[in-house]
Structures are given as C-alpha cells and as structure tokens.
Amino acid sequence: MSFIPGHPVTAVVQRIEIHKLRDGDNLILGFSIGGGIDQDPSQNPFSEDKTDKGIYVTRVSKGGPAEVAGLRMGDKIMQVNGWDMTMVTHDQARKKLTKKNEDVVRLLVTRKSLENAVRQSMMQH
Amino acid sequence: MMQIDRLADMEEKLRILEDLNMIYIRQIALSLKDSDIQKKIDYEIRMREGACKLLAACSQRDQALEASKSLLTCNARIMAYMSELQRMKEAQVMQRVARRSSDAGPMDDRSPCKAKVAISDLRIPLMWKDTEYFKNKGELHRCAVFCLLQLGGEIFDTDMVMVDRTLTDICFDNTIVFNEASPGFELRVELYSCCSEEDYSAGSTPRKLASKLSTSLGRSSGKKMRGALEPGACSPTSNGGGAAILLPVPSVPGPKYHLLAHTTLNLSHVQDSFRTHDFTITGNEECSYWLPLYGGVCCRLAAQPHCMTQQMMSGCLRVKLGGEPQGWTNVYGVLKGTNLFCYHQKEDMEANVEPVLTIGINKETRIRAAEKDPHSKAQNICITNQYGGEEVMHTLAADSREDTQHWMEAFWQQFYDMSQWRQCCDDLMKIELPSPRKPAIVTPKQGSLYHEMVIDTSDDIGTVTDILARRIEEFDLRSQLGSPPHWMSLFDEDPPRSPHSHQHLPPHSPSPRLHSRCHRTPGLLSSNASLTSDSDSPTSVRPCFRQAWSPDSNSSSGRFRPRTLSLDAKLSTLRGRGYGGFRCNCQPPTASSGSPRPTQIALSCSSSTSSSSSSEGSNSQESDLGFSRPSSARRSLRNLRAKLDPRNWLQSQV
C-alpha cells in the first residue's frame, strides 16, 4: 500500500456492502474513521506508511452493520459508492458515508492481510 | 548537445583565463612588493575553492545556502583585493610619473585621522500584501537573505536569515566593525537573496498530487523552476567595479544569490542612533528571489575617529592656573578626543586618577600662540573657550620651542580631524564589539504521546492502551504527591461543577438529572486503561492524564475515579455530550474485573434517557460507545473544536 510517484496505485480490495441501520432519524453504520488529507498522517496507528493520508477504519462497533458486513478495524477505505476516498479530507469522507438518502454503502477496502493472503495463494500455485 | 559542448568549451577557456589572471596578479603584487594583499588573495581563493567543493558535495539545503553565501563573499573579497592591487599599481605609476616630471606640488601634509566605523542592528522592513500576510494555506515562500557590507578593502557578510511571509522585517543581529576608514568612506550595503523552496518531490504534497503537478506547472511553481534554472552567478561587476574580466567567477551548481537591493552610506549618515536610509531595489516581482521590500533600511552607523579614542599628543606642560602671572603648575598633558587632560603626573593618567584640569578642545576653541613671554624662551599657547557665554582662557607653556611646535601641530591636526569627521567628534559614539556567539540552544521537540510511541503494525490498540495505562500509573503516583490539578475538580461528585460541565451538553439533552446525580464516569468498554479527556478544550485529545486509573479504588474515594478508558473514549468525548448514559454511571464500573461489561449499567442509564442521546440500538450487548448520532449542532461544535487542535487526529463515527 505504499506509493511510488509516477506509478499507478494498486491494491487488493475487498467489496463490503453495509446496510445502514435506521435508528429513528439517524442512519448508522457502526464504525469510525480516521485520516484524511487534512489530517496528520503520522498519528495514524493503522497505516503502514506513515505518510499515507487515506481514510482508515479506526473502530468497528461490535455487532453493528459494519462488522456484520465484514469491515475490520484497520481497513483502509479506497472507495465509497464509487467515490474515491484516497484523496479526500476527513469531513468529505464522513459526508460520503453518511448521506441520508442512501441506505446502503458499498465500500472498497484494503488491508494488509488481504494482500498477504493473495500473495500466499499465488505462491502456492 | 551542441549547447553542452559549447558550455564545456567556455568553461575550459574560463579556467585558462583564470590561471593567466592569477599569474598577472602575482606579478603585480610582486612588483608592488606588497605580499600582504597577495597573501589575502591567495587565502580567499583557497576559501573559494573550499566553498565550491562544499557546495557540490552538500545535500542539505541550508548547508548549500551557507556555502553559496561564503562563495559569494569570497568572490567579492577577491574582487576588492584585485581592485586594490590595481589602484596601488596605478598610484605607483602615477608617482613615478610625477617624480619624473618633478612637478610634484606641495604635498598635502595634513591628512585626517582614520576611524573605526561600525554598522549594527540592520533592519529591513518588508511590505507584504495583506492577503499574503494572512494567508495560512499553501506553501510558505521562503528566501534566504544576507547582507554584504563593503568599506574600502574590507568586506564582511552578515549571517543568513530565512525570510517568509510571517516576518515583517529582516533583522540582522551582527555588528560589523571596519577599522581604518577615512572620512570620505563609502560603506556599501548589499542585500542578497536566494529563493529557498522545497523540492516538489519531497513528501509534503500527496504523492498523487505531486505526480499530477509534475506535468503542469502553475505560476508560482514556474517562477521557482525558472529561479532554479537561472544561471545567474554573482555578477563580477557587483563589487570593486570594472574588474569584470580580471577573474571570472566559476559557475557552480547550487543555490545562487542575487542582488536584491543596495545602498551606499557615508559620513553624512553617521549618527549615534538609528536612522533609516533609502534602499535601492534591483529586481522585480517576477524574480524568484523577490521580496517585497519597503524601500528602506534601518541601522545604526557609528564612527569612532582615532582622534577621539587615542591619545594624539602627550607631554609635559606648564599651566598658568588662575590669573596669577607667576602661577605656573607643572602638569602632564594628554590630548585626547575633545579634551586636553592635565594630570599631576604621568602615573596619574595611567592610574586613572582624575585630571587636575580639563580643557575642552572642540570646534569652538580658539588656540593661538601668544607673543613671546619675556620671562621664558618659548611661546605660550593660549586656549580660549566659551563656557556658557563666558570666555575662559588658559595659558600653557611647553618646555622648549620644539615642544611648543609639536603641541601646536597636534592642536591643528586635531582641529583638522574634527572638521573632517564633523558630527563624529561631538561626542564619542559607542561601538559594541561583537561578542563570541553562543550556540543556540535547541529545545527538544515537544510532541504528543503518539510521537513517542512506536506502534508496530502487528500490534493493535491494546499495546497503545497498555503504554498509556503505565503512564497513567506513573502520573498517578506523581500527582499524589502534589495537589491535583484544578481541572480534576471537574470530576467531583458534587454538582457545583456540573453546571460547568453542562455547558458542553447540548441544550436539549434530555437527562440532565442523571448528570447531577451520578459520577461522571464514562463506563466504558475495554479494561485497558488509557487516557481520555473529558473536557471540551482544544487540548482535550492531547494525552493528558486527567483521569488516573486505580484499579482497586471503588467509586467515591478521593478524586481519582476508576475509569476504564480506551482510545475510543477519546472519540466519545468529542462526539457527544449527549451520551447521557455514558457520561454518568450510577455506579462505577467494576473495572477491576477482567472484561467489564459496564454496558448493562450504561444501558440502564440510557434507557431512561430519550433516544436522542445514546442509543444502543436494539442490541443490549454493546461494548462501544454506541451508535447514537449526535445532532448536527453538537457535531459542528465538536468538529470545530477538534479541528482547532492540529495535534488531534480526527476520528468520526459514521
């Protein structure tokens, strides 16, 4: 998940479809995000590359919609419903996740374990 | 390709020229029998080579800037020495010519004394456009600047100062002292600047953005690119004028300084206080090294002529004190500055004893040799002064005619010096010698706890909270010695603080009564203790150990609440004061147990609150701070506060 300027960014991603939970007037997904291009990336405990200003999942509420859908803590969110999350501010990311008229959000997330798994499976063949 | 070949060719030629010039210079120096200047030139050339090598070798930007600055100074000095050499050569030739023609007119045998000239406290005001000054986004346009000061053959440079739009003035703390300046001196002050921009390839911009930018340059970046590509080496004609081809400057890669402004100061600008002088600005806004100068330079230019600081004449005298015709007193006279000090004896002067008589010698004084005293062989010297409207005359006599002559000569020289140095002779101007600079004390960077922690990717929040828990215990011990900080009172049982705490609550919080009753312990989640902050101040998220965690304390004892805190707690405090259920528990969580489930407690509290505050949703097991979505008003307030703290790594719940 490190970036080399000039080279395309590649990552192994997993699709996660979260169905928001309606709680009265609120729609909740059940996780927290951190990061953003306006945040200090060195404080991100989950990122491998401490200059990575992407959006990371910092918490997943147990039993919440996100956990049920397969989101894990430490995941990096690459896309939300087609919107890019690798180059957004924190607030922009939050807004894309919490649109009131959307009941479902489809995320593309990546994590180190995914990459390792894919690599391992490739090596086996 | 042709270009490169031609460039290499030219460089080759330049080098040959250089060598030839060096031989020529050496010859001149030898013929003048002046090895002094030649030594100086050699020294400067060696310095210059060293600076070139350093410039080529260094990787850090500030090193390169310093090396470039010394290179420029060396070049300037070499120019100055060479012009000096040329002048001396010319003078020599002229002299020979004059002698030959035996047309030497009466040499002016009186030359004014030299002086020590000091320039200090240079300050150059800047004039940023107000939009620039208050801009707080975008990269800081920085320039490295320094001043080059030249008087006669002496050239000094000030230290380098980095200037960006947060500065209103460029200040140079150096005091530069020139010795041996003549009254007609010209002190040239030049301001050199060099654009100091970070490379785009550094990690300051997001990589994706950087790659996008590499293909197209904006206006400001284009300027910087042009500046970097500019081949403008220090112009050889900038100093010592006219010696352009004598020693061409080798061009080296690296940052290059350009002349931004200059001015020339002379005797008329000398004053014992600060004065502002005009600055002639070269360059315009399009240059990369441009800085918006106000157009003036403020400095203190002081001069100490030798006649004011040194003893110009000393010897034994006889003074007629009082009106008595016979009352001659033997004194030891010292002519210094604007006074003739008369001591009893020479030893007194050395011992700093007060003089017996002090006669002022200034512009108003009139000295004349009196007619021959019938009683003595020598002439008397009459010094007349005006002391507040009254004329006072002192009569002195020297021991012999030659002495008298010497004294008269000294007085005339003194008058001449004073007329030449004008305002410098009114009073002695103070010149502070620059003291050896102390190395700047670098304070260790204050960082947040995150900077001190090393988090392995395999670790998770558990490690973090472990570290924090240990810290909290330390703090606990430490703080038990002293009185707890005043903010600890926030966590008192008593309600007096609760109105204060309420201000963080949304006005429509439905459960204020809970707050007033319960402790404000967020009955949280994991058993890991760590820090959190309960207050809303911008420092709230900084790891300050506001709550100590004592695993065995139970509830109301003392000020330390048993809190099971985790990183998440931090988020909750940012998030919602509306978590009535979480903010107060009717009983402290059983933190000592392994994995507490204070959720039930929380639930019980929350169940009595309305839904706008915490809601666990339909699940009863809940280990987190819940799903409740704070209202937008609260969120914007929280966001604002969180955003105000740059150290805060914002996390939002969705």
mmCIF file of C-alpha atoms in Angstrom, chain A residues 3-6 9 21 23 26-51 53-54 56 58-65 73 84 86-87 90-91 93-94 97-98 100, chain B residues 201 203-212 448 450-451 455-457 459-461 464 567-568 571 575 597 611-612 615 617-619 621-630 635 638-639 643 646-654:
data_model
loop_
_atom_site.group_PDB
_atom_site.id
_atom_site.type_symbol
_atom_site.label_atom_id
_atom_site.label_comp_id
_atom_site.label_asym_id
_atom_site.label_seq_id
_atom_site.Cartn_x
_atom_site.Cartn_y
_atom_site.Cartn_z
ATOM 1 C CA PHE A 3 3.001 4.894 -3.159
ATOM 2 C CA ILE A 4 5.678 5.431 -5.700
ATOM 3 C CA PRO A 5 5.239 8.696 -7.527
ATOM 4 C CA GLY A 6 4.524 8.118 -11.143
ATOM 5 C CA VAL A 9 -1.529 2.612 -7.208
ATOM 6 C CA LEU A 21 -29.196 0.736 10.394
ATOM 7 C CA ASP A 23 -32.358 4.434 14.350
ATOM 8 C CA ASN A 26 -30.372 8.530 12.137
ATOM 9 C CA LEU A 27 -28.687 6.117 9.872
ATOM 10 C CA ILE A 28 -25.757 4.454 11.428
ATOM 11 C CA LEU A 29 -23.104 2.231 10.024
ATOM 12 C CA GLY A 30 -21.304 1.336 13.200
ATOM 13 C CA PHE A 31 -17.717 2.247 12.660
ATOM 14 C CA SER A 32 -15.386 5.193 12.974
ATOM 15 C CA ILE A 33 -12.980 6.611 10.503
ATOM 16 C CA GLY A 34 -9.772 8.478 10.858
ATOM 17 C CA GLY A 35 -7.420 10.175 8.475
ATOM 18 C CA GLY A 36 -7.810 12.477 5.548
ATOM 19 C CA ILE A 37 -5.596 14.764 3.564
ATOM 20 C CA ASP A 38 -6.157 17.488 6.106
ATOM 21 C CA GLN A 39 -5.053 15.323 8.983
ATOM 22 C CA ASP A 40 -1.667 14.479 10.349
ATOM 23 C CA PRO A 41 -0.842 11.069 8.907
ATOM 24 C CA SER A 42 1.874 10.313 11.405
ATOM 25 C CA GLN A 43 -0.750 9.846 14.112
ATOM 26 C CA ASN A 44 -2.490 7.082 12.301
ATOM 27 C CA PRO A 45 -1.890 3.888 14.206
ATOM 28 C CA PHE A 46 -3.168 1.670 11.442
ATOM 29 C CA SER A 47 -1.318 2.836 8.405
ATOM 30 C CA GLU A 48 1.764 1.047 7.242
ATOM 31 C CA ASP A 49 3.141 4.088 5.560
ATOM 32 C CA LYS A 50 3.105 6.994 7.958
ATOM 33 C CA THR A 51 2.679 9.469 5.159
ATOM 34 C CA LYS A 53 -3.307 10.263 4.314
ATOM 35 C CA GLY A 54 -6.030 7.845 3.407
ATOM 36 C CA TYR A 56 -8.840 4.232 7.792
ATOM 37 C CA THR A 58 -10.410 3.063 13.492
ATOM 38 C CA ARG A 59 -13.186 1.298 15.257
ATOM 39 C CA VAL A 60 -15.904 -1.110 14.465
ATOM 40 C CA SER A 61 -18.839 -1.357 16.764
ATOM 41 C CA LYS A 62 -19.483 -4.903 17.763
ATOM 42 C CA GLY A 63 -22.451 -6.359 16.097
ATOM 43 C CA GLY A 64 -23.078 -3.268 14.108
ATOM 44 C CA PRO A 65 -23.831 -3.160 10.427
ATOM 45 C CA MET A 73 -10.571 -2.259 12.225
ATOM 46 C CA ASP A 84 -12.704 7.992 -4.180
ATOM 47 C CA THR A 86 -7.807 8.109 -1.098
ATOM 48 C CA MET A 87 -7.556 11.836 -1.628
ATOM 49 C CA HIS A 90 -11.758 13.883 6.706
ATOM 50 C CA ASP A 91 -15.020 15.683 6.501
ATOM 51 C CA ALA A 93 -15.100 11.207 3.682
ATOM 52 C CA ARG A 94 -17.549 11.356 6.510
ATOM 53 C CA LEU A 97 -20.530 7.784 4.143
ATOM 54 C CA THR A 98 -23.422 9.458 5.813
ATOM 55 C CA LYS A 100 -29.178 10.499 4.273
ATOM 56 C CA SER B 201 9.385 15.562 -4.785
ATOM 57 C CA GLY B 203 6.753 14.229 0.880
ATOM 58 C CA SER B 204 4.969 17.404 1.696
ATOM 59 C CA THR B 205 2.422 17.096 -1.055
ATOM 60 C CA PRO B 206 0.384 13.983 -1.517
ATOM 61 C CA ARG B 207 2.088 11.719 -3.953
ATOM 62 C CA LYS B 208 -0.779 11.577 -6.324
ATOM 63 C CA LEU B 209 -0.993 15.319 -6.361
ATOM 64 C CA ALA B 210 2.713 15.590 -6.867
ATOM 65 C CA SER B 211 2.641 13.352 -9.875
ATOM 66 C CA LYS B 212 -0.217 15.364 -11.286
ATOM 67 C CA SER B 448 2.365 14.313 21.774
ATOM 68 C CA TYR B 450 1.957 9.462 19.729
ATOM 69 C CA HIS B 451 5.339 10.696 18.694
ATOM 70 C CA ILE B 455 3.343 1.182 17.040
ATOM 71 C CA ASP B 456 4.071 -1.970 15.219
ATOM 72 C CA THR B 457 1.601 -2.906 12.573
ATOM 73 C CA ASP B 459 0.135 -4.514 17.409
ATOM 74 C CA ASP B 460 -3.191 -3.060 17.889
ATOM 75 C CA ILE B 461 -4.826 -0.679 20.164
ATOM 76 C CA VAL B 464 -1.248 1.547 22.854
ATOM 77 C CA LEU B 567 -8.714 5.279 22.877
ATOM 78 C CA ASP B 568 -12.269 5.095 21.863
ATOM 79 C CA LEU B 571 -13.764 9.755 20.443
ATOM 80 C CA ARG B 575 -18.662 13.081 19.871
ATOM 81 C CA ARG B 597 -19.392 -5.155 30.850
ATOM 82 C CA SER B 611 -33.412 8.471 22.196
ATOM 83 C CA SER B 612 -31.608 11.484 21.027
ATOM 84 C CA SER B 615 -28.900 4.552 21.945
ATOM 85 C CA GLY B 617 -29.957 0.399 19.286
ATOM 86 C CA SER B 618 -31.742 -2.730 19.799
ATOM 87 C CA ASN B 619 -28.753 -4.676 20.931
ATOM 88 C CA GLN B 621 -24.560 -6.050 24.222
ATOM 89 C CA GLU B 622 -22.607 -3.152 23.440
ATOM 90 C CA SER B 623 -19.064 -2.597 24.093
ATOM 91 C CA ASP B 624 -18.629 0.555 22.308
ATOM 92 C CA LEU B 625 -19.819 3.929 22.760
ATOM 93 C CA GLY B 626 -22.912 3.258 20.915
ATOM 94 C CA PHE B 627 -24.379 4.197 17.697
ATOM 95 C CA SER B 628 -26.000 7.313 18.637
ATOM 96 C CA ARG B 629 -25.636 10.033 16.209
ATOM 97 C CA PRO B 630 -25.219 13.368 17.796
ATOM 98 C CA ARG B 635 -21.339 17.777 15.841
ATOM 99 C CA ARG B 638 -17.330 19.316 18.300
ATOM 100 C CA ASN B 639 -15.887 19.354 14.854
ATOM 101 C CA LYS B 643 -10.348 20.855 14.085
ATOM 102 C CA PRO B 646 -3.820 20.473 14.970
ATOM 103 C CA ARG B 647 -2.499 17.655 17.043
ATOM 104 C CA ASN B 648 -5.781 15.968 17.049
ATOM 105 C CA TRP B 649 -6.094 13.104 14.679
ATOM 106 C CA LEU B 650 -9.717 13.390 13.998
ATOM 107 C CA GLN B 651 -11.929 10.370 14.090
ATOM 108 C CA SER B 652 -15.559 10.416 13.226
ATOM 109 C CA GLN B 653 -18.171 7.880 13.816
ATOM 110 C CA VAL B 654 -20.468 7.055 10.995
#
